[in-house]
Amino acid sequence: MILLLILSACFLTGPAAADTPANCTFEDVEGSWIFYESERSQGSNIDCTSQVPAVTKFRVDLKYPNVAVDQFGNVGTWTMVYNQGFEVTVAGRSYFAYSDYTEEAPDKVTSYCSQTKEGSGWAHDVTVRNWACFTGKKLETNGLKYQPKHHRTSASLLHEATQLYTQTEEEAETINSKQNSWTATVYPSMQNVPFKDIYNMRGGIRSVLHTKPQAKQEAVFSTKTNQLLKSYLPTSWDWRNVSGVNYVSEVRNQASCGSCYAYSSLGMLEARVKIATKNTKDFVFSTQDVVSCSLLSQGCEGGFPYLVAGRYAKDYGVVEETCNPYIGKDGACSTKTCLRHYVESYGYVGGYYGGCSEEAMKKSLVEGGPLSVSFEVYNDFMMYKGGVYHHTGFTKINDFEPFEITNHAVLLVGYGHDLELGEDYWTIKNSWGPGWGEGGFFRIRRGVDECAIESIAVEATVIP
């Protein structure tokens, strides 16, 4: 691999600004679009939040499942980026924009999925040169106007909440009585904690996905390919012990900041650098830089690994922990002039958002290294102590329950089979400290898309 490290100062000033609650689906975005692009002469410090005049107008057709074709017949790819926006790569250019929305109140949002958010569209060559701003608008089909989508969130409940989150022995006993695959316990550190802090631990207000993509257990690969994969992939794998060598960085604690997306993303990059250099490089990357400096994240209110381990790491690079130590709070960017580390490429496992599967994840994990994955966090998971987790259907005993199903990002490091329980599982690194779960890790059922664990996996090729 080629080494590409450059000296760079923090490219952004002020707190992260991309607090987008948009909620768009594949069906909302698929179709024909007109892109309006500014002059292609800027650098990565381009400010698209100000009025930048468009000088080019062209059409792009976004087709199922991930094919993009421009008006000249050039064929490329595209993908939804969670429910927030979309990314298109065609004719040597890469385009990303957030979908448009209005937020009338913390719990009242309207999404306009047929157009991009003004000031939130960036474009550049695939070589990350010649930056420009762009906006997009979807063309009407058969004269049908696209209708805005209205949805509510639990944000106002969280801000108004006066009760505190607690765990009880009665709740742990209830969970343990429902099954024998895993054990629940009470964590003293989670007693009498503000609900907002717990929500942030579970992913954050801005990481809610109102609709989840379904894992494609058989469709990603042909039956013949799946059989070949099963025949050559090992029956178990763990990057913490490959011929006695550990390639996984230490478990850290995000605390009450919803920065799991940064810990998951950077944990993947840390591990993949160790793998690519035979453990001779042992970096710890700065999550605070992502939280405070990236316009592609939502600070302590959540974010998405695709935009961190992918677009941010490729376009701007990540810095080491000493350059901006973790404080677990939002605030102005304070990253110093430091060496930045980049990725060569990135993407969703399966090729696009919604194209994931168990076998594709196993293949990518073994061949490339740990993966950033996301899953739905329920109340019972907060009390996990050990075993192979699956959701029990348990709900809190107290009456106040402000939580939506959140999108918690974690690091997939291995897989295996528990003979005693007779269950296949994934082994996953969490970011709640080494005192939680199995030394900071947990195992979860594999092959059944438990809590959507097999629906959204992100991979990246590092430049060590």
Coordinates of C-alpha atoms in Angstrom, one line a residue, residues 237-251 271 274-275 279 365 369-370 384 411-416 425-430 436-443:
W237 CA -12.6 -16.0 13.6
D238 CA -11.4 -13.4 16.1
W239 CA -9.1 -10.5 15.3
R240 CA -8.1 -10.4 19.0
N241 CA -6.3 -13.7 18.5
V242 CA -5.0 -14.5 15.1
S243 CA -2.1 -17.0 15.6
G244 CA -1.7 -15.5 19.1
V245 CA -1.6 -11.8 17.9
N246 CA -4.2 -9.2 18.8
Y247 CA -5.0 -6.6 16.2
V248 CA -7.9 -4.8 18.0
S249 CA -7.2 -1.6 19.9
E250 CA -8.3 -1.2 23.6
V251 CA -11.9 -0.7 24.6
A271 CA -7.4 -2.3 13.6
K274 CA -2.4 -2.7 12.7
I275 CA -3.3 -5.5 10.3
N279 CA 1.1 -4.7 14.2
L365 CA -14.1 -9.4 8.1
G369 CA -10.3 -6.7 9.1
P370 CA -12.9 -5.5 11.6
Y384 CA -26.1 -7.3 29.2
L411 CA -17.0 -2.8 16.0
L412 CA -17.3 -6.3 14.6
V413 CA -14.1 -8.2 15.4
G414 CA -15.1 -11.9 15.0
Y415 CA -17.6 -14.7 14.8
G416 CA -18.1 -18.2 16.1
Y425 CA -22.7 -15.4 17.1
W426 CA -20.8 -12.3 16.2
T427 CA -18.2 -10.9 18.6
I428 CA -18.4 -7.2 18.9
K429 CA -16.4 -4.4 20.6
N430 CA -18.6 -1.8 22.4
W436 CA -19.4 -3.5 30.7
G437 CA -20.3 -6.9 29.2
E438 CA -17.5 -9.4 28.5
G439 CA -14.6 -7.1 29.1
G440 CA -16.2 -4.3 27.0
F441 CA -17.2 -6.8 24.2
F442 CA -20.5 -8.7 23.6
R443 CA -21.7 -11.5 21.5

